[in-house]
mmCIF file of C-alpha atoms in Angstrom:
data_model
loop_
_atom_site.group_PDB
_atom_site.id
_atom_site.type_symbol
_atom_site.label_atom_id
_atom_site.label_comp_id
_atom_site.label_asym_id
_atom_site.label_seq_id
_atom_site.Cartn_x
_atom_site.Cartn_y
_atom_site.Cartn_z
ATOM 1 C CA UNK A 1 16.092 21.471 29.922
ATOM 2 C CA UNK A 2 12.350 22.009 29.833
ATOM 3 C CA UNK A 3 11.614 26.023 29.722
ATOM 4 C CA UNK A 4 9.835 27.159 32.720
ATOM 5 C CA UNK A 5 6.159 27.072 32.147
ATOM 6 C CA UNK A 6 4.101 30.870 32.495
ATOM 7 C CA UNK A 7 1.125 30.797 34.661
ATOM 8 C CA UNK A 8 -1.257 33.206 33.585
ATOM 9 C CA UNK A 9 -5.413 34.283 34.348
ATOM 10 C CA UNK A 10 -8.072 32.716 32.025
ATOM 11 C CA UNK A 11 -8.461 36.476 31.634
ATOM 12 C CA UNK A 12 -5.559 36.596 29.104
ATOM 13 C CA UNK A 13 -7.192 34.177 26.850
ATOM 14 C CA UNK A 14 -9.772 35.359 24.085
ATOM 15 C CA UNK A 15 -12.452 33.590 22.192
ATOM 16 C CA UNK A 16 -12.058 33.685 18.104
ATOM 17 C CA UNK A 17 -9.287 30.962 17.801
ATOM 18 C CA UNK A 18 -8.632 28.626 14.549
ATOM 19 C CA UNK A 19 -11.110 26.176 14.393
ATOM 20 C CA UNK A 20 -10.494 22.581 13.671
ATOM 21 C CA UNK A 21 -13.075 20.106 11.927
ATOM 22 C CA UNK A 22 -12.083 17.013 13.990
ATOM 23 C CA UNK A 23 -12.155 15.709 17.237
ATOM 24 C CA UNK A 24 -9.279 16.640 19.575
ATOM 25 C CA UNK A 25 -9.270 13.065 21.339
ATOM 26 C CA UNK A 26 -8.708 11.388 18.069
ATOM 27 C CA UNK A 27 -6.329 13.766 16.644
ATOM 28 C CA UNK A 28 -4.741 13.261 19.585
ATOM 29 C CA UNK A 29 -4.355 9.019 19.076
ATOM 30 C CA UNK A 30 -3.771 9.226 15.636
ATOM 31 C CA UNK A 31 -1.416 12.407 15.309
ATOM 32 C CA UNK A 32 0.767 11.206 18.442
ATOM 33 C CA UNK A 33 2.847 8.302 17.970
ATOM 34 C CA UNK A 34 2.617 5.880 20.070
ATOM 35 C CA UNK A 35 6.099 5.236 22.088
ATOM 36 C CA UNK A 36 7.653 1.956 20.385
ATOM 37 C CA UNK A 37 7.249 -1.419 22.088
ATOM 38 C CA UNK A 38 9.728 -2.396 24.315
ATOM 39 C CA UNK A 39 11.196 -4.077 27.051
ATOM 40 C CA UNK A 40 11.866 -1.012 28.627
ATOM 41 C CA UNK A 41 8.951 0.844 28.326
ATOM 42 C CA UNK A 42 7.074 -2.173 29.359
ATOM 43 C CA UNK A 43 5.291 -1.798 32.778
ATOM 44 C CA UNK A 44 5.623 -4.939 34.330
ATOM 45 C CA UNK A 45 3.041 -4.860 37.227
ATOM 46 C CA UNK A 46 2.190 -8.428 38.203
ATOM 47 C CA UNK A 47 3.714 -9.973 34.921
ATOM 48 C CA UNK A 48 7.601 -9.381 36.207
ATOM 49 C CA UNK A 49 8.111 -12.867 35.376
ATOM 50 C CA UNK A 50 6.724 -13.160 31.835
ATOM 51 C CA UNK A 51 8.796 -10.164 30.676
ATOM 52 C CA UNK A 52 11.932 -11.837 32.136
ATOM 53 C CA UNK A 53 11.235 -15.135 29.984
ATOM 54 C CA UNK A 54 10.779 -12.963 27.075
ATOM 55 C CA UNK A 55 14.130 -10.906 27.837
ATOM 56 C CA UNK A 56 16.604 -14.008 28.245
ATOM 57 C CA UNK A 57 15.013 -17.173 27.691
ATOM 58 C CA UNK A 58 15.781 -17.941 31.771
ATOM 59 C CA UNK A 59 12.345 -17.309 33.083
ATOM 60 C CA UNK A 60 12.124 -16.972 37.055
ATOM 61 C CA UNK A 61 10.653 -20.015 37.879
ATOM 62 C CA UNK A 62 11.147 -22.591 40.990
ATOM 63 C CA UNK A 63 11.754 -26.201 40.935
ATOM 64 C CA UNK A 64 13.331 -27.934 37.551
ATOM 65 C CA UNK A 65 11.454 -27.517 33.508
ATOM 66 C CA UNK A 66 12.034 -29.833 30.856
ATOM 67 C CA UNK A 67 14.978 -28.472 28.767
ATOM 68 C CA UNK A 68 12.885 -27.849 25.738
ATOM 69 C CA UNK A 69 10.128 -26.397 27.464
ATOM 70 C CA UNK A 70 11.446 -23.244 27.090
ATOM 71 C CA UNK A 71 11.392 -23.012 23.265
ATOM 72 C CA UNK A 72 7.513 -22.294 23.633
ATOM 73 C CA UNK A 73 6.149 -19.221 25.024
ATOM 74 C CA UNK A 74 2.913 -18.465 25.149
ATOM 75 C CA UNK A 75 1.316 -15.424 27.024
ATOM 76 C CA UNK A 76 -2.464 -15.113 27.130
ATOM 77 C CA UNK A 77 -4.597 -12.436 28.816
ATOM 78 C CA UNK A 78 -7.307 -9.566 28.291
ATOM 79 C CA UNK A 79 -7.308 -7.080 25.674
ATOM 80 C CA UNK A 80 -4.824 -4.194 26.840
ATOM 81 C CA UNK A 81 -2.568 -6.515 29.355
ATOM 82 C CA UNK A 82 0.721 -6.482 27.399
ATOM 83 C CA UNK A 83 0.746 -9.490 25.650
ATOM 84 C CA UNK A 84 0.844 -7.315 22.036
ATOM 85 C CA UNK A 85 3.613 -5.017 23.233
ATOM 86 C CA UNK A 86 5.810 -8.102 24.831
ATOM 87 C CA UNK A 87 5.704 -9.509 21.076
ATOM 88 C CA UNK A 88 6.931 -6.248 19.517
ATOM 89 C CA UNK A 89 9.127 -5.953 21.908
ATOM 90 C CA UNK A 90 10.816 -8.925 20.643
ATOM 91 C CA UNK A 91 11.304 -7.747 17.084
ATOM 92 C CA UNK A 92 13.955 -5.307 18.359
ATOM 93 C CA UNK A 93 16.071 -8.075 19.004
ATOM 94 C CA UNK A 94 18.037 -9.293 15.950
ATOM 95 C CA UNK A 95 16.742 -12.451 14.303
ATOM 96 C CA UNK A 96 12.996 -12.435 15.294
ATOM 97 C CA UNK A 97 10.676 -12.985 12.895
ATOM 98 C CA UNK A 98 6.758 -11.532 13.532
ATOM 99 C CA UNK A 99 4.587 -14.142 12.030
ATOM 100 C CA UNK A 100 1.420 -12.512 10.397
ATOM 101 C CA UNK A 101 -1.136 -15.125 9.311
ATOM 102 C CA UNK A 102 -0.363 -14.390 5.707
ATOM 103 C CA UNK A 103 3.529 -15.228 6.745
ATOM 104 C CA UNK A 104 1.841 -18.699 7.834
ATOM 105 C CA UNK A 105 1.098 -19.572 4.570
ATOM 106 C CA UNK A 106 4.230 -19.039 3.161
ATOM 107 C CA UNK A 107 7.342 -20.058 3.263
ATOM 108 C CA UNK A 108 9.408 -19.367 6.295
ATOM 109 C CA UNK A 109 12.336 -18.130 6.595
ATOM 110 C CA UNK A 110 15.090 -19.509 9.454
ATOM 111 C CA UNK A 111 15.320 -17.019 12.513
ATOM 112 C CA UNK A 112 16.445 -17.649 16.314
ATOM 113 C CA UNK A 113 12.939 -16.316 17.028
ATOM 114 C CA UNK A 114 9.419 -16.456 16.025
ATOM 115 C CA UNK A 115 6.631 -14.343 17.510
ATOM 116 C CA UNK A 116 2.834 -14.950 16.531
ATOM 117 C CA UNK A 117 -0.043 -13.044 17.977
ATOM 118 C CA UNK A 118 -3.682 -13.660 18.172
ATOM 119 C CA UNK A 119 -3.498 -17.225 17.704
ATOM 120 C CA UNK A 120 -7.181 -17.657 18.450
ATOM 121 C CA UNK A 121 -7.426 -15.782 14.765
ATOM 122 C CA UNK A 122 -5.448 -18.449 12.584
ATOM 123 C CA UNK A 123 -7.538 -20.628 10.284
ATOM 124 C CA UNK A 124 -6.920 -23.867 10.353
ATOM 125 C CA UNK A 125 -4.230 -24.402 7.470
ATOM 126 C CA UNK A 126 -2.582 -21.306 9.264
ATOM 127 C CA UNK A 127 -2.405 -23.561 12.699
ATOM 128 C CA UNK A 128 -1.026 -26.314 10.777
ATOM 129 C CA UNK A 129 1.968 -24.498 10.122
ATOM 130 C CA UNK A 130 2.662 -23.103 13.043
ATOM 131 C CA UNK A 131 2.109 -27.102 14.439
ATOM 132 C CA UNK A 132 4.886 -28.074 11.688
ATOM 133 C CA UNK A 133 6.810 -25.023 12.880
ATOM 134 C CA UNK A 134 7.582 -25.967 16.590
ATOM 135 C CA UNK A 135 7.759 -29.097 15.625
ATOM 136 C CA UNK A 136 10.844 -28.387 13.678
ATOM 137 C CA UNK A 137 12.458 -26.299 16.523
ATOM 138 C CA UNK A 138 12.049 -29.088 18.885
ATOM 139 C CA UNK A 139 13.101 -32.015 16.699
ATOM 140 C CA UNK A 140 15.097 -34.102 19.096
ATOM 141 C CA UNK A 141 17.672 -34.973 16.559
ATOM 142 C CA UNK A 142 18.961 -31.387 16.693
ATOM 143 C CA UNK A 143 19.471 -30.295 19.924
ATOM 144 C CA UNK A 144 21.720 -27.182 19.207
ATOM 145 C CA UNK A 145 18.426 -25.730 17.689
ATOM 146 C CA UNK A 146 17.883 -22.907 20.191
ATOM 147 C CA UNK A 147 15.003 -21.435 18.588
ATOM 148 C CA UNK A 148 12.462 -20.069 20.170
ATOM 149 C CA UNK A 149 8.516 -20.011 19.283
ATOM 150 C CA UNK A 150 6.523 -16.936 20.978
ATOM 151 C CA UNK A 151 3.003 -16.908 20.782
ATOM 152 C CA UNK A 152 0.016 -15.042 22.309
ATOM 153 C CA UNK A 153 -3.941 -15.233 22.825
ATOM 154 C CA UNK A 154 -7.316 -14.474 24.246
ATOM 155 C CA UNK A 155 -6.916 -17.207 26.394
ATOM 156 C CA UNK A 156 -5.090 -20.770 27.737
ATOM 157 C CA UNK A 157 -4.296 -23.099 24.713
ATOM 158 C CA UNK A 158 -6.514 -25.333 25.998
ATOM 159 C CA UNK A 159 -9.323 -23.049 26.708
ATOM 160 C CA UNK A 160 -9.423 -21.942 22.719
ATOM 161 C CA UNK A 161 -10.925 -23.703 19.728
ATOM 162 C CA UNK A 162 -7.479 -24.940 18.101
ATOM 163 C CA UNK A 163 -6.538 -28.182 16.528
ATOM 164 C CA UNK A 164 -5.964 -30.307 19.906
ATOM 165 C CA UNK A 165 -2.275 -30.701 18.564
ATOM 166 C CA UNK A 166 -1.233 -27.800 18.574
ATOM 167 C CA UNK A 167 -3.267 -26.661 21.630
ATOM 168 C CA UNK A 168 -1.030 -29.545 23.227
ATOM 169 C CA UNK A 169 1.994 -27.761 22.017
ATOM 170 C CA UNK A 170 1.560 -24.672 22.816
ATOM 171 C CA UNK A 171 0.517 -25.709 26.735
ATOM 172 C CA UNK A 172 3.750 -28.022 26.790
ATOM 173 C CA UNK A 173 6.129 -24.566 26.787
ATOM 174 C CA UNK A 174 6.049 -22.103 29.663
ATOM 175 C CA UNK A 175 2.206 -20.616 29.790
ATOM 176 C CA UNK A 176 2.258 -16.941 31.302
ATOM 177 C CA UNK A 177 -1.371 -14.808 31.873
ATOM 178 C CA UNK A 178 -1.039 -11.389 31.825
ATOM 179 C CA UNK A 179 -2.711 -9.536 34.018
ATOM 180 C CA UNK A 180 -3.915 -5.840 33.372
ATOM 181 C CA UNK A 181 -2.247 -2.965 35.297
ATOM 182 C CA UNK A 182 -3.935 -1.956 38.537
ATOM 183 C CA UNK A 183 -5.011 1.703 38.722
ATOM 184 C CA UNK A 184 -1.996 2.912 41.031
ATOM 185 C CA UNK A 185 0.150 0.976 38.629
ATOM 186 C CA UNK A 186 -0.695 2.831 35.722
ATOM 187 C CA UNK A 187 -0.634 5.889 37.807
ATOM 188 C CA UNK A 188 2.889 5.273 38.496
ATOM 189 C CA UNK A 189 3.469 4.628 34.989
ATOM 190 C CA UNK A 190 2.251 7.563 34.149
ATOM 191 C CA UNK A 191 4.857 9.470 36.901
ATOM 192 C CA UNK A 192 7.382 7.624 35.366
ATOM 193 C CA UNK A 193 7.093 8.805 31.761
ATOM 194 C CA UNK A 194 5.953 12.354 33.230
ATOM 195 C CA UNK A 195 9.476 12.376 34.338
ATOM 196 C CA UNK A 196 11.351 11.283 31.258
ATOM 197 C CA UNK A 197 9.820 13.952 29.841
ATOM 198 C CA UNK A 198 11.014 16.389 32.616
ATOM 199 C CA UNK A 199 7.810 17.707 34.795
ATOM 200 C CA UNK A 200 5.787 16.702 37.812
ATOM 201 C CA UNK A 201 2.322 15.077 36.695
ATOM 202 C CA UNK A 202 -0.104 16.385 39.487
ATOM 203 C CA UNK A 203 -2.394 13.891 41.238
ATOM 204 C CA UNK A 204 -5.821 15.676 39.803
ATOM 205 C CA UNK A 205 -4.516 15.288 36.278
ATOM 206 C CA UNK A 206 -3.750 11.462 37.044
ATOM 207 C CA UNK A 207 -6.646 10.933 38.222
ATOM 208 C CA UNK A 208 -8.657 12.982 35.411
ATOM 209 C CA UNK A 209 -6.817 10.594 32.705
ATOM 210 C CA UNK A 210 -7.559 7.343 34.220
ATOM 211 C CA UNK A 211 -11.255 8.420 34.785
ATOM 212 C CA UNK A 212 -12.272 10.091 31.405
ATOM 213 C CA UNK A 213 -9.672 8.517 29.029
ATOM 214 C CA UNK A 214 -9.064 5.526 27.309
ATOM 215 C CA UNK A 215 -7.246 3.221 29.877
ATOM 216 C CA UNK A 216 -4.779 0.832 27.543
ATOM 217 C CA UNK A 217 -1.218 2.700 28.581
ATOM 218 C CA UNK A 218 -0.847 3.128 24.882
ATOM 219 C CA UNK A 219 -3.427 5.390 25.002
ATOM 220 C CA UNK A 220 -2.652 7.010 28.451
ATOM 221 C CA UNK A 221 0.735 7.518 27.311
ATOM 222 C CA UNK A 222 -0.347 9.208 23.981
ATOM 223 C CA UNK A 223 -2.693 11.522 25.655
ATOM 224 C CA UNK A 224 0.198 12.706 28.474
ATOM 225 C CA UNK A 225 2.489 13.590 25.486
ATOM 226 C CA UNK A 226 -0.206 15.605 23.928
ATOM 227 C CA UNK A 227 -0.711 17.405 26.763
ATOM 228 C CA UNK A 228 3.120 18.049 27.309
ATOM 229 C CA UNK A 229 3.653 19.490 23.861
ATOM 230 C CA UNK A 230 0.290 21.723 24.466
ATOM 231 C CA UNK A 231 1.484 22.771 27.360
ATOM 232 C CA UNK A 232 5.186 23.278 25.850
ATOM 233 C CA UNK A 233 4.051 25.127 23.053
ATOM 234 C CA UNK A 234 1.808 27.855 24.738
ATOM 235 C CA UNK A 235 3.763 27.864 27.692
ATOM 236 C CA UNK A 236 1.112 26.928 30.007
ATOM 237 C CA UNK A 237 2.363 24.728 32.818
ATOM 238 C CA UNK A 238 0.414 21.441 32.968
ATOM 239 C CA UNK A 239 -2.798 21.621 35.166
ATOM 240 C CA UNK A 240 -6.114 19.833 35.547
ATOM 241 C CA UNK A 241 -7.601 23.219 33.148
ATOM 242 C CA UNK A 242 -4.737 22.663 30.575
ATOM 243 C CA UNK A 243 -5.799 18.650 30.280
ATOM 244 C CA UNK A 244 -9.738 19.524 29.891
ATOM 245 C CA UNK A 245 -8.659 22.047 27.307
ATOM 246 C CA UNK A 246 -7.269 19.467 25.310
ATOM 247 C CA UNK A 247 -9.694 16.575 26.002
ATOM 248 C CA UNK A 248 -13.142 18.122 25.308
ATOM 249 C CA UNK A 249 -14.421 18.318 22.223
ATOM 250 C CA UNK A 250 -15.232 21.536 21.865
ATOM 251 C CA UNK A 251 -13.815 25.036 24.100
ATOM 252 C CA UNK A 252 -14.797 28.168 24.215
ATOM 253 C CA UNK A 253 -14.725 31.232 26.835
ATOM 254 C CA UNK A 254 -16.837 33.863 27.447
ATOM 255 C CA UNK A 255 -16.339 38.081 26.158
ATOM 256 C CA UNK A 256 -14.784 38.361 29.411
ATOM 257 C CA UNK A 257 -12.434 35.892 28.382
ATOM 258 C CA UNK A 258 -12.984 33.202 31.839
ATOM 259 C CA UNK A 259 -12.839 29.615 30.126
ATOM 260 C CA UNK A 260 -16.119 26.928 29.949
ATOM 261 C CA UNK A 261 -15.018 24.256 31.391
ATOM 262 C CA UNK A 262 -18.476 23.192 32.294
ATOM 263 C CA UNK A 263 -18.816 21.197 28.645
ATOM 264 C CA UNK A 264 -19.025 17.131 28.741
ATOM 265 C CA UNK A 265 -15.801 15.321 27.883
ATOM 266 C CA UNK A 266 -15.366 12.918 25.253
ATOM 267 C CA UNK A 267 -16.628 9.310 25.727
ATOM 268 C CA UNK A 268 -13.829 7.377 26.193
ATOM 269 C CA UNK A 269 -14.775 5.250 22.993
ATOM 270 C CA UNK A 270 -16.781 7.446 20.827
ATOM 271 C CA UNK A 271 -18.929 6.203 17.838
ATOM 272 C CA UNK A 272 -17.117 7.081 14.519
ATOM 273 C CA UNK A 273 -20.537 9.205 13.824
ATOM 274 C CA UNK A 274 -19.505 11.359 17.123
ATOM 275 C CA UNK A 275 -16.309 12.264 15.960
ATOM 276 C CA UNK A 276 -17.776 13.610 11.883
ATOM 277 C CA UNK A 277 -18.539 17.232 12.864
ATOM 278 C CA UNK A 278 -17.053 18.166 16.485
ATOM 279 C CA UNK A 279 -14.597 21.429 16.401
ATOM 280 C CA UNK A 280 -12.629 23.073 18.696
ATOM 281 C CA UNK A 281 -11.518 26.292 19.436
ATOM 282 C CA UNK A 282 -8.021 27.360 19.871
ATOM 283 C CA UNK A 283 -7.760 30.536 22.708
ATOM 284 C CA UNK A 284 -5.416 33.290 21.474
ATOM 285 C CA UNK A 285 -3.205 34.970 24.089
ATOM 286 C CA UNK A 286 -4.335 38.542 23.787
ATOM 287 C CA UNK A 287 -0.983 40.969 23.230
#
């Protein structure tokens, strides 16, 4: 059960804390693990349909699809709508195989599944492969094979500069776009995992996150836990105060011990020279 948080005046808080050569946003994204990939913690939004395909091979569709169609899978959209996390998702199942362009070149192995990201990035020995690959799982001759191919991109096969055969291929399967989560989407997210973790997010701190932070749920998600163990570990309930605290780069608070909140947040993508000599200072509760 989470302990009870104590709600205390800025006036119990005193300059002179540790201070910390590094920035508090990135220590923040690269101390903080990332929740694992999967289907669960996927938030579906407007791509319900895609993450059903992915889960049991019988995507939601109407009317009738050729019986192999379904061996090819290929979800395309912009940078932070899911298709990265669907194909990690997949690896928790047994007998998927994540195809790295190195892996391409290789020889592979035989698995039920095969998942391949950023096709747009393969070279074009690499696309050959992956041509000779489906090939193989849809070879007439053998149709027990119930393989599966899984692939991802920037864009539509046929809107990407790929060997017209395997563009072809890849378009013949079932062709999903993501589309990023709206902003009361990933504010519900954000509820969601607020309660798994067993508190209330307030509407000011949503809002604060999905104005000054970086947007990708990955990122949202990191930041929320952050703030949970900060406020866990000095017993501070979570408030809009408790979130700046954490999010600017640097905090300090007057002799009469009031906090500044009045100092600019962190850009949302700061330049890796920002981040070389920011520092932060940690309040001590006065005894």
């Amino acid at each position: 059960m989470r302990p009870a948080a104590v709600t205390e005046p800025a006036t119990a808080w005193q300059s002179g804390g540790i201070r910390y050569n590094s920035c508090v946003k990135q220590l923040i994204l690269d101390l903080i693990p990332a929740p694992t990939p999967t289907f669960d913690n996927f938030v579906s939004g407007r791509n319900a349909e895609a993450l059903q395909s992915c889960k049991d091979g019988s995507p939601l569709l109407s009317g009738s699809i050729a019986i192999n169609s379904s061996k090819i899978l290929y979800f395309w959209g912009a940078s932070g709508s899911g298709k990265t996390h669907l194909l990690r998702s997949l690896t928790n199942i047994e007998d998927t195989l994540f195809l790295t362009a190195v892996d391409l070149e290789t020889e592979i192995q035989e698995r039920l599944r095969y998942v391949v990201d950023d096709v747009q990035s393969l070279t074009d020995v690499q696309q050959v492969r992956l041509f000779n690959l489906i090939n193989r799982i849809n070879e007439p001759r053998e149709p027990q094979n119930s393989s599966r191919v899984i692939v991802a991109g920037i864009a539509a096969p046929r809107d990407l500069a790929l060997r017209p055969e395997l563009s072809s291929r890849l378009g013949s399967g079932l062709v999903f776009q993501l589309h990023p989560l709206s902003e009361t989407e990933k504010a519900a997210a954000l509820r969601a995992h607020a309660k798994t973790r067993s508190f209330t997010l307030r509407e000011e701190v949503i809002a604060y996150l999905l104005r000054h932070t970086r947007r990708d749920m990955a990122s949202l998600i990191a930041m929320l836990d952050a703030l949970d163990i900060h406020s866990l570990e000095t017993g501070r309930e979570i408030t809009l105060p408790l979130l700046r605290e954490i999010s600017q780069p640097e905090l300090s608070s007057s002799r009469s011990g009031s906090l500044v909140n009045s100092l600019p947040t962190l850009s949302a993508n700061p330049s890796p020279n920002s981040l070389t000599n920011l520092q932060l200072t940690i309040p001590t509760r006065s005894l």
